[in-house]
Short mmCIF file of C-alpha atoms in Angstrom, two decimals:
data_model
loop_
_atom_site.label_atom_id
_atom_site.label_comp_id
_atom_site.label_asym_id
_atom_site.label_seq_id
_atom_site.Cartn_x
_atom_site.Cartn_y
_atom_site.Cartn_z
CA MET X 1 107.69 64.85 80.93
CA SER X 2 109.93 64.04 83.46
CA LEU X 3 112.45 66.66 83.62
CA HIS X 4 115.31 66.53 86.52
CA LEU X 5 117.89 69.49 87.09
CA ILE X 6 121.34 68.47 88.28
CA ILE X 7 122.91 72.06 89.47
CA GLY X 8 125.69 72.64 91.47
CA ASP X 9 125.82 75.10 94.56
CA LYS X 10 123.44 78.39 93.95
CA LEU X 11 125.89 80.29 95.56
CA LEU X 12 128.24 79.99 93.19
CA SER X 13 127.45 78.19 90.40
CA SER X 14 126.64 80.40 87.65
CA TRP X 15 126.12 77.76 84.78
CA SER X 16 123.37 76.21 87.22
CA LEU X 17 121.41 79.43 87.61
CA ARG X 18 120.99 80.04 83.28
CA ALA X 19 120.08 75.89 83.20
CA ALA X 20 117.47 76.57 86.10
CA LEU X 21 116.07 79.62 84.91
CA ALA X 22 115.74 78.15 81.34
CA VAL X 23 113.46 75.90 83.25
CA GLU X 24 111.71 78.05 85.01
CA LEU X 25 110.92 79.83 81.92
CA THR X 26 109.03 76.61 80.31
CA GLY X 27 106.21 76.23 83.31
CA ALA X 28 106.62 73.03 83.64
CA PRO X 29 106.97 70.64 86.62
CA TYR X 30 110.59 69.32 87.43
CA THR X 31 112.56 68.12 89.80
CA GLU X 32 116.27 69.08 91.59
CA GLU X 33 119.23 67.86 92.66
CA LEU X 34 121.84 70.17 93.96
CA ILE X 35 125.73 68.31 93.79
CA THR X 36 128.44 70.22 96.26
CA LEU X 37 131.14 71.00 93.95
CA GLY X 38 134.69 71.08 95.26
CA LYS X 39 134.11 67.97 97.43
CA PRO X 40 136.28 65.24 97.27
CA ASP X 41 133.60 62.97 95.74
CA THR X 42 132.08 65.72 93.83
CA ARG X 43 132.66 64.70 90.38
CA GLU X 44 132.27 60.47 91.38
CA ARG X 45 128.77 61.98 91.51
CA LEU X 46 128.55 63.86 88.76
CA LEU X 47 130.40 60.56 86.79
CA LYS X 48 126.81 58.70 87.58
CA HIS X 49 124.83 61.20 85.68
CA SER X 50 126.89 62.32 82.55
CA PRO X 51 131.08 61.77 81.26
CA THR X 52 131.72 65.77 81.35
CA ALA X 53 131.45 65.58 85.12
CA LYS X 54 130.03 68.96 84.64
CA VAL X 55 126.39 70.61 85.54
CA PRO X 56 124.11 71.95 84.24
CA LEU X 57 122.45 68.29 83.39
CA LEU X 58 118.91 68.20 82.44
CA GLN X 59 117.63 64.77 82.60
CA THR X 60 114.86 63.38 80.36
CA SER X 61 112.45 60.35 79.83
CA ARG X 62 115.23 59.81 76.72
CA GLY X 63 118.29 60.62 78.56
CA THR X 64 120.67 63.17 80.02
CA ILE X 65 121.61 66.91 78.06
CA ALA X 66 124.61 68.12 79.00
CA ASP X 67 125.29 71.73 78.88
CA SER X 68 123.48 75.18 79.36
CA LEU X 69 122.99 76.10 76.04
CA ALA X 70 122.11 72.99 74.85
CA ILE X 71 119.69 72.44 77.65
CA ALA X 72 117.99 75.87 76.37
CA GLU X 73 117.46 75.14 72.70
CA TYR X 74 115.88 71.50 74.02
CA LEU X 75 113.25 73.45 76.09
CA ALA X 76 112.95 75.84 73.52
CA GLU X 77 111.62 73.03 71.10
CA GLN X 78 109.54 71.00 73.86
CA PHE X 79 107.68 74.04 74.64
CA PRO X 80 107.36 75.79 71.66
CA SER X 81 104.25 77.59 72.90
CA GLU X 82 106.24 79.20 75.86
CA GLN X 83 108.17 81.09 73.00
CA LEU X 84 111.59 80.94 75.26
CA TRP X 85 113.58 83.19 72.49
CA PRO X 86 112.31 85.95 70.94
CA SER X 87 109.27 85.70 68.27
CA ASP X 88 110.63 88.31 65.89
CA LEU X 89 113.04 85.99 63.26
CA PHE X 90 116.07 88.72 63.88
CA ALA X 91 115.51 89.44 67.15
CA ARG X 92 115.37 85.15 67.79
CA ALA X 93 118.66 85.30 65.90
CA GLN X 94 120.54 88.45 68.03
CA ALA X 95 119.27 86.31 70.95
CA ARG X 96 121.15 83.05 69.91
CA SER X 97 123.87 84.98 69.17
CA ALA X 98 124.52 86.87 72.12
CA CYS X 99 124.23 83.59 74.12
CA ALA X 100 126.70 82.22 71.95
CA GLN X 101 128.79 84.99 72.71
CA MET X 102 128.45 84.62 76.19
CA HIS X 103 128.83 81.23 76.39
CA SER X 104 132.17 81.10 74.77
CA GLY X 105 133.87 84.46 75.43
CA PHE X 106 134.14 86.91 78.39
CA PHE X 107 137.14 85.37 79.83
CA ALA X 108 138.71 88.08 81.60
CA MET X 109 135.51 88.66 83.54
CA ARG X 110 134.81 85.22 84.74
CA ASN X 111 138.45 85.06 85.71
CA HIS X 112 138.57 88.63 88.06
CA MET X 113 135.34 88.78 88.71
CA PRO X 114 134.08 85.03 89.86
CA PHE X 115 130.42 84.44 89.94
CA ASN X 116 129.32 84.78 93.93
CA LEU X 117 126.11 85.79 95.10
CA SER X 118 127.27 86.78 98.35
CA HIS X 119 129.71 88.85 96.89
CA ASP X 120 129.66 92.62 97.54
CA ALA X 121 133.03 94.68 96.77
CA PRO X 122 134.35 96.75 93.96
CA LEU X 123 137.22 95.16 92.00
CA ASN X 124 140.38 96.95 92.57
CA PRO X 125 142.32 97.51 90.09
CA VAL X 126 140.31 96.56 87.33
CA PRO X 127 142.25 95.31 85.05
CA PRO X 128 142.63 96.55 81.35
CA GLU X 129 141.31 93.00 79.60
CA VAL X 130 137.91 93.48 82.28
CA LYS X 131 137.20 96.79 81.43
CA VAL X 132 137.12 95.53 77.51
CA ASP X 133 135.16 92.16 78.31
CA ILE X 134 132.37 94.87 80.49
CA GLU X 135 132.30 97.65 77.52
CA ARG X 136 131.91 94.73 74.95
CA MET X 137 128.98 93.24 77.58
CA LEU X 138 127.12 96.41 77.39
CA ALA X 139 127.73 96.80 73.95
CA LEU X 140 126.21 93.15 73.50
CA TRP X 141 122.94 94.06 75.55
CA ALA X 142 122.66 97.40 73.45
CA GLU X 143 122.49 95.94 70.16
CA CYS X 144 120.10 93.27 71.95
CA ARG X 145 117.52 96.07 72.93
CA THR X 146 118.06 97.92 69.61
CA ALA X 147 116.66 94.08 67.50
CA ALA X 148 113.90 94.08 70.13
CA THR X 149 110.39 94.29 68.47
CA GLU X 150 108.28 93.32 71.86
CA PRO X 151 107.76 95.09 74.85
CA GLY X 152 108.77 94.92 78.45
CA PRO X 153 112.29 95.68 80.70
CA TYR X 154 114.32 92.46 79.38
CA LEU X 155 117.11 92.36 76.64
CA PHE X 156 114.35 91.58 73.93
CA GLY X 157 111.17 93.07 76.06
CA ARG X 158 109.62 90.16 76.85
CA VAL X 159 111.72 87.84 79.18
CA SER X 160 113.48 85.18 76.92
CA LEU X 161 116.32 82.18 77.27
CA ALA X 162 118.90 85.84 76.12
CA ASP X 163 117.85 86.88 80.11
CA ALA X 164 118.31 83.49 81.35
CA PHE X 165 121.88 83.60 80.04
CA PHE X 166 122.91 87.37 80.91
CA ALA X 167 121.54 86.59 84.49
CA PRO X 168 125.03 85.52 85.61
CA ILE X 169 126.23 89.00 84.63
CA ALA X 170 123.54 91.20 85.71
CA VAL X 171 125.24 89.55 89.62
CA ARG X 172 128.62 90.09 88.51
CA LEU X 173 128.13 93.81 87.86
CA ARG X 174 126.28 94.61 90.45
CA THR X 175 128.09 92.67 93.45
CA TYR X 176 131.58 94.12 92.27
CA GLN X 177 129.49 97.49 92.04
CA VAL X 178 130.81 98.15 88.41
CA PRO X 179 129.70 101.82 87.07
CA LEU X 180 126.77 101.47 84.92
CA PRO X 181 124.84 104.05 82.55
CA ALA X 182 121.26 104.44 83.61
CA VAL X 183 120.09 101.40 81.02
CA ASP X 184 122.08 98.78 81.67
CA GLN X 185 121.64 99.80 85.33
CA ALA X 186 117.50 99.53 85.18
CA TYR X 187 118.43 96.09 83.28
CA VAL X 188 120.22 94.69 86.43
CA GLU X 189 117.30 95.53 88.19
CA THR X 190 114.94 93.77 86.74
CA ILE X 191 117.00 90.77 86.74
CA TYR X 192 117.14 91.20 90.62
CA GLN X 193 113.24 91.57 90.40
CA TRP X 194 112.65 88.64 88.06
CA PRO X 195 110.91 85.64 90.84
CA ALA X 196 113.07 83.08 89.16
CA PHE X 197 116.16 84.64 89.76
CA LYS X 198 114.61 85.87 93.60
CA ALA X 199 113.83 82.64 94.52
CA TRP X 200 117.55 81.33 93.58
CA GLN X 201 119.12 84.22 94.76
CA LYS X 202 117.31 83.51 98.34
CA ALA X 203 118.13 80.06 97.85
CA GLY X 204 121.72 80.63 97.33
CA LEU X 205 122.61 82.99 100.34
CA GLU X 206 121.02 80.19 102.51
CA GLU X 207 123.92 78.12 101.57
CA LEU X 208 125.85 80.30 103.78
CA THR X 209 124.32 79.52 106.68
CA PRO X 210 126.15 76.18 108.20
#
C-alpha cells in the first residue's frame, strides 16, 4: 500500500501531528511532504492536492483523504491487525467519542493556547473559558482511563489513536505550564516519551534553525 502524508510545519501544525502519529501507529512505510504554512504560495500548493486547502492530507492509491479524523478511521480499517482503536467494544466507543469531542470543541484552549512546540511560558491571566476547557479536558481523560481495559500508561492502557489525537493537548498543557494532577502530569510525560512524538518534536524544533 502506498501512503503519502502531506503536512504543515511540525513546529506549529497540531492537526498534522495527529495524522502523523496515526500513520506511525500502523507501522507501515510512508512518504511525507511538508508544505510551509502562512506563505504566499501555501494555498496554491495545497489546492493542487485537495479542495480543502488544509492539512493534513493522506494520499492513497485510490485518492486523497482530507481531515485527521477521516485519516485515522481509514488507517484503522486498512490495518485491523494493528488495533489502532482499543480492542474492547465500550472502550473503543469511548475513544471515538473522546476524539470526536476533541475534533469539534475546546476552541478557547485552541485560541488562547496556540500549538507551538517551542513555547515555554504560562498563560497569564488564564481566561475563564480556558479554565473550563482545561477542566473538561482532564475530565475527558479520566473518562477514558475509566473505560480502559488494557494495562499501560496511555489513555486506554495500550497506545491508540486516542493518544495521537490528544498529543497536541499534552503539548499545550506542558508548554503553557498548566499545573496538573499527578495522573495527568504522568500522561503528559508518557506522550513526551513516545518515540513517534519525540521524533516529531525534534524535527519541529529544528525548523527554528535558519
